[in-house]
Amino acid sequence: MAVQLMADISFEEGVVQLVPDLRAFGRSLTREHARADDLVQDTIVKALSNKDKFKEGTNLRAWLFTILRNTFYSGKRKQKWEVEDVDGVYTERLSVKPAQDGVMELSDFRKAFETLPSDQRESLMLVGAAGMSYDEAAEICGCAVGTVKSRVNRARARLADLLHMREDEPGLTDGATLAAMVSARTA
Amino acid sequence: MTGQDPDMNTDSEQRIEANLKKVYEESMNEPMSDQLANLVAQLREKAQPGNGGAADG
């Protein structure tokens, strides 16, 4: 959704229109619904207090996503919110059994997605779901375009492994096996 | 939304992307916390013409 502020759309209305996107991006970072809403709330408060720094006619969505991301990582450093899945806790909860008809449960996909490191989650979500270009995602993440591409590719490959989405990999995997797979990959 | 990622060319990548978009949309529509809902309501009110939003000029 492109929200460009024009004379007839206030800054506040633009922010309101983008709240669903902010919640989805926040959820992908925090992996928890309640924390995501707290993060969006903090983002909006910061955006309002820095309203004068937003340049009218530029991309409000990217600006807000950047604030949200910075707020997330700032909070992560202070509160040690996020613990990456180094010990396979998330993965141990994951038991993916691909249906015989090939239809995957969305909850299984979400669980697998949540085992990814935060840098891969954000890159994949921005490019794959939020409709951002690689350039926009790189600007939001504060890194090079090539870094975003690399993260997206690694995220896709890992999800394909975890969810048995490769054409030559049709079997079933329990949580223990998945944990071992992830452990081997992160070692 | 932009179009399909030109770097995405396999069936598994397309399936991942389709599920990713579903997860994104599901997250967009989850019930909102009371605090955030209140903040959004305040913003909506402020955005109304005559209530101090940028549209007032």
Coordinates of C-alpha atoms in Angstrom, one line a residue:
Chain A
M1 CA 0.0 0.0 0.0
A2 CA 1.5 3.3 -1.0
V3 CA 0.6 6.0 1.4
Q4 CA 1.9 9.3 0.1
L5 CA 0.9 12.3 2.2
M6 CA -1.0 14.8 0.1
A7 CA -2.7 17.9 1.1
D8 CA -5.9 16.1 1.9
I9 CA -4.4 13.3 4.0
S10 CA -3.0 14.2 7.3
F11 CA 0.1 12.7 8.8
E12 CA -2.0 11.1 11.5
E13 CA -4.4 9.5 8.9
G14 CA -1.4 8.2 7.0
V15 CA -0.1 6.6 10.1
V16 CA -3.5 5.0 10.9
Q17 CA -3.7 3.5 7.4
L18 CA -0.4 1.9 7.9
V19 CA -1.1 0.3 11.3
P20 CA -2.0 -3.1 9.9
D21 CA 1.3 -3.2 8.0
L22 CA 3.2 -2.2 11.0
R23 CA 1.5 -4.9 13.1
A24 CA 2.4 -7.5 10.5
F25 CA 6.0 -6.4 10.3
G26 CA 6.2 -6.1 14.1
R27 CA 4.8 -9.6 14.5
S28 CA 7.4 -11.0 12.2
L29 CA 10.2 -9.4 14.3
T30 CA 8.8 -10.1 17.8
R31 CA 7.1 -13.4 17.0
E32 CA 4.5 -12.5 19.5
H33 CA 1.2 -10.8 19.0
A34 CA 1.2 -8.8 22.2
R35 CA 4.8 -7.6 21.9
A36 CA 4.1 -6.7 18.3
D37 CA 1.3 -4.4 19.3
D38 CA 3.5 -2.8 22.0
L39 CA 6.1 -2.3 19.4
V40 CA 3.7 -0.6 17.0
Q41 CA 2.5 1.6 19.8
D42 CA 6.0 2.7 20.6
T43 CA 6.6 3.3 16.9
I44 CA 3.6 5.5 16.6
V45 CA 4.5 7.6 19.6
K46 CA 8.1 8.0 18.2
A47 CA 6.7 8.9 14.8
L48 CA 4.4 11.6 16.3
S49 CA 7.2 13.1 18.3
N50 CA 9.4 13.2 15.2
K51 CA 6.7 14.3 12.8
D52 CA 8.7 17.4 11.9
K53 CA 11.6 15.1 10.6
F54 CA 9.3 13.4 8.1
K55 CA 9.6 14.9 4.6
E56 CA 6.2 15.2 3.0
G57 CA 6.0 13.4 -0.3
T58 CA 8.5 10.7 0.7
N59 CA 7.6 7.1 1.7
L60 CA 5.8 7.2 5.0
R61 CA 5.6 3.4 5.0
A62 CA 9.3 2.9 4.8
W63 CA 9.9 5.7 7.3
L64 CA 7.6 4.0 9.8
F65 CA 9.0 0.6 9.2
T66 CA 12.5 1.9 9.8
I67 CA 11.3 3.4 13.1
L68 CA 9.7 0.2 14.1
R69 CA 12.8 -1.9 13.2
N70 CA 15.1 0.5 15.1
T71 CA 12.8 0.4 18.1
F72 CA 12.7 -3.4 18.0
Y73 CA 16.5 -3.8 18.0
S74 CA 17.0 -1.0 20.5
G75 CA 14.6 -2.8 22.9
K76 CA 16.2 -6.2 22.1
R77 CA 19.6 -4.8 23.2
K78 CA 18.2 -3.3 26.4
Q79 CA 15.8 -6.1 27.4
K80 CA 17.2 -9.1 25.8
W81 CA 13.7 -9.7 24.4
E82 CA 14.7 -11.9 21.6
V83 CA 16.6 -15.1 21.9
E84 CA 17.5 -16.5 18.6
D85 CA 16.8 -20.2 18.1
V86 CA 20.4 -21.3 18.8
D87 CA 19.3 -24.0 21.1
G88 CA 16.5 -25.2 18.9
V89 CA 13.7 -24.3 21.3
Y90 CA 11.4 -23.0 18.6
T91 CA 12.3 -25.8 16.3
E92 CA 11.7 -28.4 18.9
R93 CA 8.1 -27.2 19.0
L94 CA 7.9 -27.7 15.3
S95 CA 6.6 -30.9 13.9
V96 CA 5.9 -30.5 10.3
K97 CA 4.0 -33.3 8.6
P98 CA 3.3 -32.3 5.0
A99 CA -0.2 -33.4 4.0
Q100 CA -0.4 -36.0 1.4
D101 CA -2.2 -33.6 -0.9
G102 CA 0.7 -31.2 -0.6
V103 CA -1.4 -28.6 1.3
M104 CA 0.6 -27.1 4.1
E105 CA -0.9 -25.8 7.3
L106 CA -0.4 -22.1 7.7
S107 CA 0.5 -22.6 11.4
D108 CA 3.3 -24.9 10.4
F109 CA 4.6 -22.4 8.0
R110 CA 4.5 -19.7 10.7
K111 CA 6.3 -21.9 13.1
A112 CA 9.1 -22.6 10.6
F113 CA 9.3 -18.9 9.7
E114 CA 9.8 -18.1 13.4
T115 CA 12.8 -20.3 13.6
L116 CA 14.7 -18.0 11.2
P117 CA 17.1 -15.5 12.6
S118 CA 15.6 -12.0 12.9
D119 CA 17.7 -10.6 10.0
Q120 CA 16.3 -13.2 7.7
R121 CA 12.8 -12.9 8.9
E122 CA 12.7 -9.1 8.4
S123 CA 14.3 -9.3 4.9
L124 CA 12.0 -12.1 3.7
M125 CA 8.9 -10.4 5.1
L126 CA 9.7 -7.0 3.7
V127 CA 10.5 -8.3 0.2
G128 CA 8.2 -11.4 0.1
A129 CA 5.1 -10.1 1.8
A130 CA 5.2 -6.4 2.4
G131 CA 5.9 -5.7 -1.3
M132 CA 9.1 -3.7 -0.7
S133 CA 11.8 -3.6 -3.3
Y134 CA 15.2 -4.8 -2.4
D135 CA 16.4 -1.2 -2.4
E136 CA 13.6 -0.2 0.0
A137 CA 14.3 -3.2 2.3
A138 CA 18.0 -2.4 2.3
E139 CA 17.3 1.2 3.3
I140 CA 15.0 0.0 6.1
C141 CA 17.5 -2.6 7.4
G142 CA 20.4 -0.2 7.0
C143 CA 22.5 -2.6 4.9
A144 CA 23.5 -3.2 1.3
V145 CA 21.1 -4.5 -1.3
G146 CA 23.3 -7.6 -1.8
T147 CA 23.0 -8.4 1.9
V148 CA 19.2 -8.3 1.8
K149 CA 19.2 -10.6 -1.3
S150 CA 21.5 -13.0 0.5
R151 CA 19.3 -13.0 3.6
V152 CA 16.2 -13.6 1.5
N153 CA 17.8 -16.5 -0.4
R154 CA 19.1 -18.1 2.8
A155 CA 15.7 -17.7 4.5
R156 CA 13.9 -19.3 1.5
A157 CA 16.4 -22.2 1.4
R158 CA 16.0 -22.8 5.1
L159 CA 12.2 -22.8 4.9
A160 CA 12.3 -25.1 2.0
D161 CA 14.4 -27.5 4.0
L162 CA 12.4 -27.3 7.1
L163 CA 9.1 -27.7 5.3
H164 CA 10.2 -30.3 2.8
M165 CA 9.4 -28.2 -0.1
R166 CA 12.1 -29.3 -2.3
E167 CA 10.9 -31.6 -5.1
D168 CA 13.3 -34.4 -4.1
E169 CA 12.5 -34.3 -0.4
P170 CA 9.0 -35.7 0.3
G171 CA 9.4 -37.4 3.7
L172 CA 8.0 -36.6 7.1
T173 CA 10.1 -35.0 9.9
D174 CA 9.5 -34.8 13.6
G175 CA 10.6 -32.1 15.9
A176 CA 13.8 -33.8 17.0
T177 CA 15.0 -34.3 13.5
L178 CA 14.2 -30.7 12.6
A179 CA 16.1 -29.6 15.7
A180 CA 19.1 -31.6 14.6
M181 CA 18.9 -30.1 11.1
V182 CA 18.8 -26.6 12.4
S183 CA 21.6 -27.4 14.9
A184 CA 23.8 -28.8 12.1
R185 CA 23.1 -25.7 10.0
T186 CA 23.9 -23.2 12.7
A187 CA 27.0 -25.0 14.0
Chain B
M1 CA 2.3 -4.5 -3.3
T2 CA 4.8 -4.9 -6.0
G3 CA 4.8 -7.8 -8.5
Q4 CA 6.5 -11.1 -8.0
D5 CA 10.1 -11.1 -7.1
P6 CA 12.1 -11.7 -10.3
D7 CA 14.7 -13.7 -8.3
M8 CA 12.0 -16.2 -7.2
N9 CA 11.7 -18.9 -9.8
T10 CA 11.2 -22.3 -8.2
D11 CA 7.9 -23.8 -7.2
S12 CA 9.0 -24.0 -3.6
E13 CA 9.9 -20.3 -3.5
Q14 CA 6.5 -19.4 -4.9
R15 CA 4.8 -21.6 -2.3
I16 CA 6.9 -19.9 0.4
E17 CA 5.9 -16.5 -0.8
A18 CA 2.2 -17.4 -1.0
N19 CA 2.3 -18.6 2.6
L20 CA 4.3 -15.6 3.7
K21 CA 1.7 -13.3 2.3
K22 CA -1.0 -15.3 4.2
V23 CA 0.9 -15.0 7.4
Y24 CA 1.4 -11.3 6.8
E25 CA -2.3 -10.8 6.1
E26 CA -3.3 -12.9 9.1
S27 CA -1.0 -10.7 11.4
M28 CA -2.6 -7.6 10.0
N29 CA -6.0 -8.7 11.0
E30 CA -5.3 -10.1 14.4
P31 CA -7.3 -8.6 17.3
M32 CA -5.7 -5.4 18.4
S33 CA -4.5 -4.7 22.0
D34 CA -6.7 -2.3 23.9
Q35 CA -3.8 0.2 24.3
L36 CA -3.0 0.2 20.6
A37 CA -6.7 0.5 19.7
N38 CA -7.0 3.5 22.0
L39 CA -4.0 5.1 20.4
V40 CA -5.4 4.5 16.9
A41 CA -8.7 6.0 18.0
Q42 CA -7.0 9.1 19.2
L43 CA -5.1 9.4 16.0
R44 CA -8.3 9.0 13.9
E45 CA -9.9 11.8 16.0
K46 CA -6.9 14.0 15.5
A47 CA -6.9 13.3 11.8
Q48 CA -10.4 14.7 11.5
P49 CA -10.5 18.2 9.8
G50 CA -10.5 20.9 12.4
N51 CA -8.8 18.7 15.1
G52 CA -5.2 19.7 14.5
G53 CA -4.2 17.2 11.8
A54 CA -1.8 18.2 9.0
A55 CA -4.7 18.4 6.6
D56 CA -5.8 21.6 8.3
G57 CA -2.8 23.3 6.8

